[in-house]
Amino acid sequence: MDDLISVIDWSRAQFALTAMFHWIFVPLTIGLSLIVGVMETIYYRTREENMKKITQFWMTLFAINFACGVATGIILEFEFGTNWSNYSWFVGDIFGAPLAIEGIFAFFLESTFFAVMMFGWKKVSPGFHLSATWLTSIGVCISALWILIANAWMQRPGGMEFDPEQARNVMANFSEVAFSSTAMNKFFHTVLSGWVLGGVFVVGVSCWLLFRKSNEEVARRSIKIGGWIGMIGILLTMWTGDGSAVEVSKTQPMKLAAMEGLYRGDAGGQSLVGFGILNPSKTLDNDEDPMLFSIDIPYGLSILANHDMKSFVPGINDIIDGIELTENGDTIHGISYDERIALGREAHQALRDYNTAAKAGDENAKTLAAERLKANFEHFGYGYFEDASQAVPPVAITFYAFRIMVMGGGYLLLFFIIALLAVYKFKGLLKNRLVHILGVLTIPVVWIVSEAGWVVAEVGRQPWVIQDLMPTRAAVSAVSASSVELTFWIFVVLFSGLFIAEVSIMIREIRKATKQEILNR
Amino acid sequence: MRKFFSRAAEMYIDGFRSMTVGKKLWLLIIIKLIIIFAVLKLFFFPDFLGASCDTDTEKAAKVRQEISDESRRY
């Protein structure tokens, strides 16, 4: 038992470490590929040699990031096969198909056109080169699309049927898997956040050039392009974030409740915690105030979750009890977690009976067990819990990560407004060293905000690997905890080395730009 | 067609030859891929189900057993 808990913890820690490391590279690849695409398009239309050199400068930084990030995602697939073998088998082709398509796209589209983009300046026509740059950017987005489809299915499984004979989910409706509103929302929110990160990177590095009084023309023109893409990106990220909140309120209400530290919802409209400190003594069973301190926005959560200021937003205890309130405070009874646990147990028993019948070769018993399983399959995952409290995500991590993401997003909007005002209206700001320092310091901030977004999405859905169907405890392999611990520390060393390598190569390239004129190279 | 392929090969060869920062990057990529595929995959990340089951039927039976086992409960 202890070893199983240890395996789960180490496997989760390892997966989180790998995913968060992978996510250092991905959003910058998404954002910078778009920015160099826009820069090269300007060069293509004007044939201005300076614009070509600016494009090439950023393309080199894009290449460094691309090279350092390549194949880091493959490690996640290794972990699926070794540490999460039950999960890998259970998800079947629902997960396998998008990942296979992603692999093909990533390899052929990105890699092929990436080579043309880097090597082809003097070898292919400007039009062909521009096409290769855009196809690289599109390839990056399509790769992200398939991964996010797979992730969205884990958050909101649908379009499949569980086949007890194969012990895996079989795709029944491709479009329901690929084009669910959860998948589309997740895709746009994630890709657009990459634009923001790319924008901050370009503006931040440009601020460093200005700080060093080097390549000021390159910096000013780059801030214009990076600033606009970042500004469009942050506005659209906020818009799609609103869509994500509505989506989460419908499909993962427990995650939303954890994001807000909300235990009991109010009839007639729920306020949003703008800023707050959670009460660590609060539990599901006591009546203590969940917040030690908070600044609330009246009706904010009802508007965010349902676009209706008077709507009821259930808290953690409400969801566990299966109750909702009308505007007048009348109670509507739904299904409680205790009931779901009982139905989940029935589903488990049906699967055990199926197993027994399969071993005995009793086809009739198999059919009956499969029917019982199908009737309760939507509650299957709840059968693993002894009590409802085990189905509650870590509230504090989800709550604070959500605030880092939202407040960070607000800061980034302000940052892009200042950047664009500096290049268009108040040009004196571009000479202000405090503005330069602000630009440089915002580079790590945007990564923290971006990673916090994933923490909200992934920690907030715990303990589920697949929402309502499979918790981490059922998904993990019966491997030894010490072997997972060992690979965890190997990854710590490997990833630290790779991170240092990327940052040092990147800094060397940027430093080179502060010592020589990019436009006269 | 032959001309296309020879031009493509020439682009890659010339590209690699004229790389500056790229040489370090390729070294980094190669070392990384060796560690990932020749060390991690080979020694630390075996196919867990594949190691104990030969056929898909056996894998299905094993997973069915695992996910409905009461010891998996919290």
Coordinates of C-alpha atoms in Angstrom, one line a residue:
Chain A
M1 CA 0.0 0.0 0.0
D2 CA 2.7 2.5 1.0
D3 CA 4.7 1.6 -2.1
L4 CA 1.6 2.2 -4.3
I5 CA 1.2 5.7 -2.8
S6 CA 4.9 6.3 -3.2
V7 CA 4.8 5.2 -6.9
I8 CA 1.8 7.5 -7.5
D9 CA 3.6 10.5 -5.9
W10 CA 6.9 9.9 -7.7
S11 CA 5.2 9.3 -11.0
R12 CA 3.1 12.4 -10.7
A13 CA 6.2 14.4 -9.7
Q14 CA 8.1 13.1 -12.6
F15 CA 5.3 13.8 -15.1
A16 CA 4.8 17.3 -13.7
L17 CA 8.6 18.0 -14.0
T18 CA 8.8 16.7 -17.6
A19 CA 5.6 18.5 -18.7
M20 CA 6.6 21.8 -17.1
F21 CA 10.1 21.5 -18.6
H22 CA 8.7 20.7 -22.0
W23 CA 6.4 23.8 -21.6
I24 CA 9.4 26.1 -21.3
F25 CA 10.1 25.6 -25.1
V26 CA 6.6 25.0 -26.6
P27 CA 5.0 28.4 -26.1
L28 CA 8.1 30.3 -27.3
T29 CA 8.2 28.1 -30.4
I30 CA 4.5 28.9 -31.0
G31 CA 5.0 32.6 -30.4
L32 CA 8.3 33.2 -32.1
S33 CA 7.3 31.2 -35.2
L34 CA 4.4 33.5 -35.7
I35 CA 6.5 36.6 -35.1
V36 CA 9.3 35.6 -37.6
G37 CA 6.5 34.8 -40.0
V38 CA 5.1 38.3 -39.7
M39 CA 8.6 39.8 -40.0
E40 CA 9.5 37.8 -43.1
T41 CA 6.1 38.7 -44.7
I42 CA 7.0 42.4 -44.2
Y43 CA 10.4 41.7 -45.8
Y44 CA 8.7 39.8 -48.7
R45 CA 6.4 42.7 -49.4
T46 CA 8.9 45.6 -49.0
R47 CA 12.1 43.7 -50.0
E48 CA 13.8 45.9 -47.4
E49 CA 17.2 44.3 -46.6
N50 CA 17.1 45.6 -42.9
M51 CA 13.9 43.7 -42.3
K52 CA 15.5 40.5 -43.6
K53 CA 18.3 40.9 -41.1
I54 CA 15.9 41.6 -38.3
T55 CA 14.0 38.4 -39.3
Q56 CA 17.2 36.4 -39.4
F57 CA 18.2 37.6 -35.9
W58 CA 14.9 36.4 -34.4
M59 CA 15.0 33.3 -36.5
T60 CA 18.3 32.3 -35.0
L61 CA 16.8 32.6 -31.4
F62 CA 13.8 30.6 -32.6
A63 CA 16.2 27.9 -33.9
I64 CA 18.0 27.7 -30.5
N65 CA 14.8 27.3 -28.7
F66 CA 13.5 24.8 -31.3
A67 CA 16.7 22.7 -31.0
C68 CA 16.8 22.7 -27.2
G69 CA 13.1 21.8 -27.0
V70 CA 13.0 19.1 -29.7
A71 CA 12.2 15.6 -28.4
T72 CA 11.6 16.7 -24.8
G73 CA 7.9 15.8 -25.3
I74 CA 8.9 12.2 -26.2
I75 CA 9.9 11.6 -22.6
L76 CA 6.3 12.1 -21.6
E77 CA 5.3 9.2 -24.0
F78 CA 8.0 7.0 -22.3
E79 CA 6.4 7.8 -19.0
F80 CA 3.0 6.8 -20.2
G81 CA 4.2 3.4 -21.3
T82 CA 6.2 2.6 -18.1
N83 CA 4.7 4.5 -15.2
W84 CA 1.1 4.9 -16.4
S85 CA 0.6 1.6 -18.3
N86 CA -3.0 1.0 -17.0
Y87 CA -3.9 4.5 -18.2
S88 CA -2.1 4.0 -21.6
W89 CA -4.0 0.8 -22.3
F90 CA -7.3 2.1 -21.0
V91 CA -7.3 5.2 -23.2
G92 CA -6.6 3.1 -26.3
D93 CA -6.8 4.7 -29.7
I94 CA -8.5 7.8 -28.3
F95 CA -5.1 9.0 -27.1
G96 CA -3.0 7.0 -29.6
A97 CA -4.5 8.5 -32.7
P98 CA -3.9 12.2 -31.9
L99 CA -0.4 11.4 -30.7
A100 CA 0.4 9.5 -33.8
I101 CA -0.9 12.3 -36.1
E102 CA 1.0 14.8 -34.0
G103 CA 4.2 12.7 -34.5
I104 CA 3.8 12.6 -38.2
F105 CA 3.1 16.3 -38.5
A106 CA 5.8 17.3 -36.1
F107 CA 8.4 15.3 -37.9
F108 CA 7.5 15.9 -41.6
L109 CA 5.9 19.4 -41.6
E110 CA 8.0 21.1 -38.9
S111 CA 11.3 19.4 -39.5
T112 CA 11.2 19.6 -43.3
F113 CA 10.2 23.3 -43.5
F114 CA 12.3 24.2 -40.5
A115 CA 15.4 23.1 -42.6
V116 CA 14.3 25.3 -45.5
M117 CA 13.7 28.2 -43.2
M118 CA 17.2 27.9 -41.6
F119 CA 19.3 26.9 -44.7
G120 CA 17.2 28.1 -47.6
W121 CA 17.7 31.9 -47.7
K122 CA 20.1 31.7 -50.7
K123 CA 18.8 28.4 -52.0
V124 CA 15.1 28.9 -52.6
S125 CA 13.0 31.8 -53.9
P126 CA 11.8 34.4 -51.4
G127 CA 8.3 33.2 -51.9
F128 CA 9.2 29.6 -51.2
H129 CA 11.2 30.6 -48.2
L130 CA 8.3 32.6 -46.8
S131 CA 6.0 29.6 -47.4
A132 CA 8.4 27.4 -45.5
T133 CA 8.4 29.8 -42.5
W134 CA 4.6 29.9 -42.4
L135 CA 4.3 26.2 -42.8
T136 CA 6.7 25.7 -39.9
S137 CA 4.5 28.0 -37.8
I138 CA 1.3 26.2 -38.9
G139 CA 3.0 22.8 -38.3
V140 CA 3.8 23.9 -34.7
C141 CA 0.1 24.9 -34.2
I142 CA -1.2 21.6 -35.7
S143 CA 1.1 19.6 -33.5
A144 CA -0.2 21.5 -30.5
L145 CA -3.8 20.9 -31.7
W146 CA -3.5 17.1 -31.5
I147 CA -1.8 17.1 -28.1
L148 CA -4.4 19.5 -26.8
I149 CA -7.2 17.3 -28.2
A150 CA -5.8 14.4 -26.3
N151 CA -5.5 16.5 -23.1
A152 CA -9.0 17.9 -23.6
W153 CA -10.4 14.4 -23.8
M154 CA -8.9 13.5 -20.5
Q155 CA -10.7 16.6 -19.0
R156 CA -14.0 15.8 -20.7
P157 CA -14.1 12.2 -22.0
G158 CA -16.6 11.7 -24.8
G159 CA -17.0 10.2 -28.3
M160 CA -16.0 6.8 -27.1
E161 CA -17.3 3.5 -25.7
F162 CA -15.5 1.3 -23.2
D163 CA -15.0 -2.2 -24.5
P164 CA -14.6 -4.6 -21.6
E165 CA -13.2 -7.3 -23.9
Q166 CA -10.3 -5.0 -24.9
A167 CA -10.3 -3.2 -21.5
R168 CA -9.9 0.0 -23.4
N169 CA -11.9 2.9 -24.8
V170 CA -12.8 2.7 -28.5
M171 CA -13.4 5.8 -30.5
A172 CA -17.1 6.0 -31.5
N173 CA -17.3 9.6 -32.8
F174 CA -14.1 11.2 -34.1
S175 CA -15.5 14.7 -34.4
E176 CA -16.8 14.6 -30.8
V177 CA -13.2 13.8 -29.7
A178 CA -11.4 16.1 -32.0
F179 CA -13.7 19.1 -32.1
S180 CA -15.3 19.2 -28.7
S181 CA -15.8 22.7 -27.3
T182 CA -13.3 21.8 -24.5
A183 CA -10.6 20.9 -27.1
M184 CA -11.2 24.0 -29.2
N185 CA -11.2 26.3 -26.2
K186 CA -8.0 24.6 -24.9
F187 CA -6.3 24.9 -28.3
F188 CA -7.0 28.6 -28.8
H189 CA -6.3 29.5 -25.2
T190 CA -3.0 27.7 -25.3
V191 CA -1.8 28.8 -28.7
L192 CA -2.8 32.4 -28.1
S193 CA -0.9 32.4 -24.8
G194 CA 2.1 31.3 -26.9
W195 CA 1.7 34.6 -28.9
V196 CA 1.8 36.5 -25.6
L197 CA 4.9 34.7 -24.5
G198 CA 6.6 35.2 -27.9
G199 CA 5.6 38.9 -27.7
V200 CA 7.1 39.4 -24.3
F201 CA 10.3 37.6 -25.3
V202 CA 10.7 39.9 -28.3
V203 CA 9.9 43.1 -26.4
G204 CA 12.1 42.0 -23.5
V205 CA 15.1 41.1 -25.5
S206 CA 14.7 44.3 -27.5
C207 CA 14.6 46.2 -24.2
W208 CA 18.0 44.6 -23.4
L209 CA 19.4 45.9 -26.7
L210 CA 18.1 49.4 -25.8
F211 CA 19.6 49.1 -22.3
R212 CA 22.9 48.3 -23.9
K213 CA 22.4 51.1 -26.5
S214 CA 22.9 48.6 -29.3
N215 CA 20.9 47.9 -32.4
E216 CA 18.3 50.5 -31.4
E217 CA 16.6 50.4 -34.8
V218 CA 16.3 46.6 -34.6
A219 CA 14.9 46.9 -31.1
R220 CA 12.3 49.6 -31.9
R221 CA 11.0 47.8 -35.0
S222 CA 10.9 44.5 -33.1
I223 CA 9.0 46.0 -30.2
K224 CA 6.4 47.2 -32.7
I225 CA 5.8 43.7 -34.1
G226 CA 6.2 41.8 -30.8
G227 CA 4.1 44.4 -29.0
W228 CA 1.2 44.1 -31.4
I229 CA 1.3 40.3 -31.5
G230 CA 1.5 40.2 -27.7
M231 CA -1.3 42.7 -27.4
I232 CA -3.6 40.8 -29.8
G233 CA -2.5 37.6 -28.1
I234 CA -3.3 38.8 -24.5
L235 CA -6.7 40.1 -25.5
L236 CA -7.7 36.9 -27.3
T237 CA -6.2 34.8 -24.4
M238 CA -8.4 36.7 -22.0
W239 CA -11.4 36.1 -24.3
T240 CA -10.7 32.4 -24.6
G241 CA -10.0 32.3 -20.9
D242 CA -13.5 33.5 -20.3
G243 CA -14.7 30.6 -22.6
S244 CA -12.6 28.2 -20.6
A245 CA -14.2 29.3 -17.4
V246 CA -17.7 28.7 -18.8
E247 CA -16.5 25.3 -20.0
V248 CA -15.0 24.3 -16.7
S249 CA -18.1 25.4 -14.8
K250 CA -20.1 22.9 -17.0
T251 CA -17.7 20.0 -17.2
Q252 CA -15.4 20.2 -14.2
P253 CA -17.3 22.2 -11.5
M254 CA -15.1 20.8 -8.8
K255 CA -12.1 22.4 -10.5
L256 CA -13.8 25.8 -10.6
A257 CA -14.8 25.5 -6.9
A258 CA -11.1 24.7 -6.0
M259 CA -9.9 27.7 -8.2
E260 CA -12.1 29.9 -6.0
G261 CA -11.7 28.2 -2.6
L262 CA -15.5 28.0 -2.6
Y263 CA -17.1 25.4 -0.3
R264 CA -20.7 26.6 -0.3
G265 CA -22.2 28.6 -3.1
D266 CA -24.7 31.5 -2.5
A267 CA -28.2 31.7 -4.0
G268 CA -28.7 34.9 -6.1
G269 CA -25.1 35.4 -7.3
Q270 CA -21.6 34.5 -6.3
S271 CA -18.7 36.9 -5.8
L272 CA -15.3 36.3 -7.2
V273 CA -12.2 36.4 -5.0
G274 CA -10.0 39.1 -6.7
F275 CA -7.3 38.6 -4.1
G276 CA -7.3 36.5 -1.1
I277 CA -5.5 34.3 1.5
L278 CA -6.9 30.9 2.2
N279 CA -7.6 29.7 5.7
P280 CA -5.4 26.6 6.2
S281 CA -7.7 25.4 8.9
K282 CA -10.7 25.1 6.6
T283 CA -11.8 21.5 5.9
L284 CA -14.8 20.0 4.3
D285 CA -16.3 19.2 7.7
N286 CA -15.9 22.4 9.6
D287 CA -17.8 25.7 9.3
E288 CA -14.7 28.0 9.3
D289 CA -14.5 30.8 6.8
P290 CA -12.5 29.5 3.8
M291 CA -10.7 32.8 3.5
L292 CA -8.5 34.6 6.1
F293 CA -8.6 37.7 3.9
S294 CA -10.2 38.5 0.6
I295 CA -11.1 41.3 -1.8
D296 CA -14.2 40.2 -3.6
I297 CA -15.8 41.3 -6.8
P298 CA -19.6 41.1 -6.3
Y299 CA -21.3 38.6 -8.7
G300 CA -18.0 38.1 -10.4
L301 CA -17.9 34.3 -10.2
S302 CA -21.5 33.9 -11.5
I303 CA -20.7 36.1 -14.5
L304 CA -17.4 34.3 -15.1
A305 CA -18.9 30.8 -14.8
N306 CA -22.3 31.3 -16.4
H307 CA -22.4 34.8 -17.9
D308 CA -25.4 35.4 -15.5
M309 CA -24.9 37.5 -12.4
K310 CA -27.6 35.8 -10.5
S311 CA -26.6 32.2 -11.3
F312 CA -25.7 29.7 -8.7
V313 CA -22.1 28.4 -8.6
P314 CA -21.7 25.3 -6.5
G315 CA -19.0 25.0 -4.0
I316 CA -17.0 21.9 -3.1
N317 CA -19.5 20.7 -0.5
D318 CA -22.4 21.5 -2.8
I319 CA -20.9 19.3 -5.5
I320 CA -20.1 16.5 -3.0
D321 CA -23.7 16.7 -1.7
G322 CA -25.1 16.9 -5.3
I323 CA -27.1 20.1 -4.6
E324 CA -27.8 23.2 -6.5
L325 CA -29.8 26.3 -5.4
T326 CA -32.3 28.3 -7.4
E327 CA -32.1 32.1 -7.4
N328 CA -34.6 32.1 -4.5
G329 CA -32.5 29.6 -2.5
D330 CA -34.6 26.5 -3.2
T331 CA -32.6 23.3 -3.3
I332 CA -32.4 21.1 -6.3
H333 CA -31.1 17.6 -5.5
G334 CA -28.8 16.0 -8.1
I335 CA -26.5 13.0 -7.7
S336 CA -24.2 13.1 -4.7
Y337 CA -20.6 11.8 -4.6
D338 CA -21.7 9.1 -2.2
E339 CA -24.2 7.9 -4.7
R340 CA -21.6 8.0 -7.4
I341 CA -19.2 6.0 -5.3
A342 CA -21.9 3.3 -4.9
L343 CA -22.6 3.3 -8.6
G344 CA -18.8 3.2 -9.4
R345 CA -18.5 0.2 -7.1
E346 CA -21.2 -1.6 -9.1
A347 CA -19.3 -0.8 -12.3
H348 CA -16.2 -2.3 -10.7
Q349 CA -18.1 -5.4 -9.6
A350 CA -19.5 -5.8 -13.2
L351 CA -16.0 -5.6 -14.6
R352 CA -14.8 -8.2 -12.1
D353 CA -17.7 -10.4 -13.0
Y354 CA -16.8 -9.9 -16.7
N355 CA -13.3 -11.0 -15.9
T356 CA -14.5 -14.2 -14.2
A357 CA -16.9 -15.0 -17.0
A358 CA -14.1 -14.4 -19.6
K359 CA -11.8 -16.8 -17.7
A360 CA -14.7 -19.4 -17.6
G361 CA -15.6 -18.8 -21.2
D362 CA -19.2 -18.0 -20.2
E363 CA -20.5 -15.7 -23.0
N364 CA -23.9 -15.2 -21.4
A365 CA -22.4 -14.0 -18.2
K366 CA -20.0 -11.7 -20.1
T367 CA -22.9 -10.1 -21.9
L368 CA -24.8 -9.5 -18.7
A369 CA -21.7 -8.1 -16.9
A370 CA -21.0 -5.8 -19.9
E371 CA -24.5 -4.4 -19.8
R372 CA -24.2 -3.7 -16.0
L373 CA -20.9 -2.1 -16.6
K374 CA -22.2 0.1 -19.4
A375 CA -25.1 1.3 -17.3
N376 CA -22.8 2.7 -14.6
F377 CA -19.6 3.4 -16.6
E378 CA -19.9 7.2 -16.3
H379 CA -19.4 6.7 -12.5
F380 CA -16.6 4.1 -12.9
G381 CA -13.8 6.2 -11.4
Y382 CA -15.7 7.0 -8.2
G383 CA -15.6 3.3 -7.3
Y384 CA -12.0 3.8 -6.2
F385 CA -12.9 6.2 -3.4
E386 CA -13.6 5.3 0.2
D387 CA -15.2 8.7 0.8
A388 CA -16.0 11.8 -1.1
S389 CA -13.2 13.9 0.3
Q390 CA -10.7 11.9 -1.8
A391 CA -12.2 13.3 -4.9
V392 CA -11.3 16.9 -4.0
P393 CA -8.3 18.5 -5.7
P394 CA -5.6 20.4 -3.8
V395 CA -7.4 23.6 -3.2
A396 CA -4.5 25.9 -2.2
I397 CA -2.3 25.1 -5.2
T398 CA -5.2 25.5 -7.6
F399 CA -6.4 28.7 -5.9
Y400 CA -3.1 30.5 -5.9
A401 CA -2.0 29.3 -9.3
F402 CA -5.3 30.7 -10.7
R403 CA -4.6 34.1 -9.2
I404 CA -1.0 34.1 -10.5
M405 CA -2.4 33.4 -14.0
V406 CA -5.1 36.0 -13.9
M407 CA -3.2 38.8 -12.2
G408 CA -0.2 38.0 -14.3
G409 CA -2.4 38.3 -17.4
G410 CA -3.6 41.7 -16.2
Y411 CA 0.0 42.8 -15.8
L412 CA 0.9 41.6 -19.3
L413 CA -1.9 43.6 -20.8
L414 CA -0.5 46.7 -19.1
F415 CA 3.0 45.7 -20.2
F416 CA 2.0 45.6 -23.9
I417 CA 0.1 48.9 -23.6
I418 CA 3.3 50.5 -22.3
A419 CA 5.4 48.9 -25.0
L420 CA 3.1 50.1 -27.8
L421 CA 2.7 53.6 -26.3
A422 CA 6.5 53.7 -26.0
V423 CA 7.1 53.0 -29.7
Y424 CA 4.2 55.1 -31.1
K425 CA 3.4 57.9 -28.7
F426 CA 5.7 58.5 -25.8
K427 CA 9.0 57.8 -27.5
G428 CA 11.0 59.1 -24.5
L429 CA 10.0 55.9 -22.7
L430 CA 12.3 54.0 -25.0
K431 CA 15.2 55.9 -23.5
N432 CA 14.1 55.2 -19.9
R433 CA 16.3 52.6 -18.3
L434 CA 13.6 51.6 -15.9
V435 CA 11.4 50.7 -18.8
H436 CA 14.3 48.6 -20.3
I437 CA 14.7 46.8 -16.9
L438 CA 10.9 46.2 -16.7
G439 CA 11.0 44.7 -20.2
V440 CA 13.8 42.3 -19.3
L441 CA 12.3 41.3 -16.0
T442 CA 9.0 40.5 -17.6
I443 CA 10.6 37.6 -19.6
P444 CA 10.6 35.2 -16.6
V445 CA 7.3 36.6 -15.4
V446 CA 5.5 35.5 -18.6
W447 CA 6.8 31.9 -18.2
I448 CA 5.6 31.8 -14.6
V449 CA 2.2 33.0 -15.7
S450 CA 2.1 30.4 -18.5
E451 CA 3.2 27.5 -16.3
A452 CA 0.6 28.6 -13.6
G453 CA -2.1 28.2 -16.3
W454 CA -1.2 24.6 -16.7
V455 CA -1.0 24.1 -12.9
V456 CA -4.6 25.3 -12.7
A457 CA -5.7 23.0 -15.5
E458 CA -3.9 19.9 -14.2
V459 CA -3.8 20.2 -10.5
G460 CA -7.3 21.4 -10.5
R461 CA -8.6 18.2 -12.1
Q462 CA -6.9 15.9 -9.5
P463 CA -7.3 13.2 -8.6
W464 CA -8.5 12.4 -12.1
V465 CA -6.3 11.3 -14.9
I466 CA -9.5 10.9 -16.9
Q467 CA -12.3 12.9 -15.5
D468 CA -14.8 10.7 -13.6
L469 CA -13.4 7.5 -15.1
M470 CA -9.9 6.9 -13.9
P471 CA -8.0 8.5 -10.9
T472 CA -4.2 8.5 -10.7
R473 CA -4.3 5.6 -8.3
A474 CA -5.9 3.3 -10.9
A475 CA -3.8 4.6 -13.7
V476 CA -0.3 4.0 -12.3
S477 CA 1.8 0.9 -13.1
A478 CA 2.8 -1.6 -10.4
V479 CA 6.5 -0.5 -10.8
S480 CA 8.8 0.0 -7.9
A481 CA 8.8 3.5 -6.4
S482 CA 12.6 3.5 -6.2
S483 CA 12.9 3.1 -9.9
V484 CA 10.6 6.1 -10.6
E485 CA 12.4 8.1 -8.0
L486 CA 15.8 7.3 -9.7
T487 CA 14.5 8.5 -13.1
F488 CA 13.0 11.6 -11.5
W489 CA 16.5 12.6 -10.2
I490 CA 18.1 11.7 -13.6
F491 CA 15.6 14.1 -15.2
V492 CA 16.3 16.8 -12.7
V493 CA 20.0 16.6 -13.7
L494 CA 19.3 16.2 -17.5
F495 CA 16.7 19.0 -17.6
S496 CA 18.9 21.4 -15.5
G497 CA 21.8 20.8 -18.0
L498 CA 19.6 21.3 -21.0
F499 CA 18.1 24.5 -19.5
I500 CA 21.5 25.9 -18.7
A501 CA 22.6 25.0 -22.2
E502 CA 19.7 26.7 -23.8
V503 CA 19.9 29.9 -21.7
S504 CA 23.6 30.2 -22.2
I505 CA 23.5 29.7 -26.0
M506 CA 20.6 32.1 -26.2
I507 CA 22.3 34.7 -24.0
R508 CA 25.6 34.4 -26.0
E509 CA 23.7 35.0 -29.2
I510 CA 21.9 38.0 -27.7
R511 CA 25.1 39.3 -26.3
K512 CA 26.7 39.0 -29.7
A513 CA 24.0 41.3 -31.0
T514 CA 24.9 43.9 -28.4
K515 CA 28.5 43.9 -29.7
Q516 CA 27.9 44.2 -33.4
E517 CA 25.4 45.9 -35.7
I518 CA 22.8 43.4 -36.9
L519 CA 21.8 45.7 -39.8
N520 CA 25.4 45.9 -41.1
R521 CA 26.2 42.2 -40.8
Chain B
M1 CA 12.8 15.0 -60.0
R2 CA 16.5 14.1 -59.7
K3 CA 17.4 17.8 -59.9
F4 CA 15.0 18.6 -57.1
F5 CA 16.6 16.0 -54.8
S6 CA 20.2 17.0 -55.6
R7 CA 19.3 20.7 -54.9
A8 CA 17.6 19.7 -51.7
A9 CA 20.7 17.7 -50.6
E10 CA 22.9 20.6 -51.6
M11 CA 20.8 22.9 -49.4
Y12 CA 21.3 20.7 -46.4
I13 CA 25.0 20.1 -47.0
D14 CA 25.8 23.8 -47.5
G15 CA 23.5 24.7 -44.6
F16 CA 25.3 22.4 -42.2
R17 CA 28.7 23.6 -43.5
S18 CA 27.9 27.3 -43.0
M19 CA 26.4 27.0 -39.6
T20 CA 27.8 29.0 -36.7
V21 CA 25.6 28.7 -33.6
G22 CA 24.0 25.7 -35.3
K23 CA 27.0 23.3 -34.7
K24 CA 26.6 23.6 -31.0
L25 CA 22.9 23.1 -31.4
W26 CA 23.3 19.9 -33.4
L27 CA 25.8 18.6 -30.9
L28 CA 23.2 19.3 -28.2
I29 CA 20.5 17.6 -30.1
I30 CA 22.6 14.5 -30.8
I31 CA 23.7 14.2 -27.2
K32 CA 20.1 14.7 -26.0
L33 CA 18.7 12.1 -28.5
I34 CA 21.4 9.6 -27.4
I35 CA 20.5 10.1 -23.8
I36 CA 16.8 9.8 -24.5
F37 CA 16.7 6.8 -26.8
A38 CA 19.9 4.9 -26.0
V39 CA 19.9 5.3 -22.3
L40 CA 16.5 6.3 -20.9
K41 CA 14.3 4.3 -23.2
L42 CA 16.5 1.3 -23.2
F43 CA 17.3 1.0 -19.5
F44 CA 14.8 3.0 -17.6
F45 CA 11.5 3.1 -19.6
P46 CA 10.6 -0.4 -20.7
D47 CA 7.1 -1.1 -22.1
F48 CA 5.6 -2.2 -18.8
L49 CA 2.7 -4.2 -20.2
G50 CA 4.7 -5.5 -23.2
A51 CA 7.3 -6.9 -20.7
S52 CA 4.8 -9.2 -19.0
C53 CA 2.3 -9.9 -21.7
D54 CA 2.8 -11.3 -25.2
T55 CA -0.6 -10.6 -26.8
D56 CA -3.2 -7.9 -26.7
T57 CA -5.6 -10.4 -25.2
E58 CA -3.2 -10.9 -22.3
K59 CA -2.7 -7.2 -21.9
A60 CA -6.4 -6.6 -21.8
A61 CA -6.9 -9.3 -19.2
K62 CA -4.1 -7.9 -17.1
V63 CA -5.5 -4.3 -17.2
R64 CA -9.0 -5.5 -16.6
Q65 CA -7.7 -7.3 -13.5
E66 CA -5.6 -4.3 -12.4
I67 CA -8.3 -1.6 -12.7
S68 CA -11.0 -3.6 -11.0
D69 CA -8.8 -4.8 -8.2
E70 CA -10.0 -3.7 -4.7
S71 CA -6.4 -2.9 -3.6
R72 CA -6.5 0.0 -6.1
R73 CA -9.1 1.8 -3.8
Y74 CA -8.0 4.8 -1.8

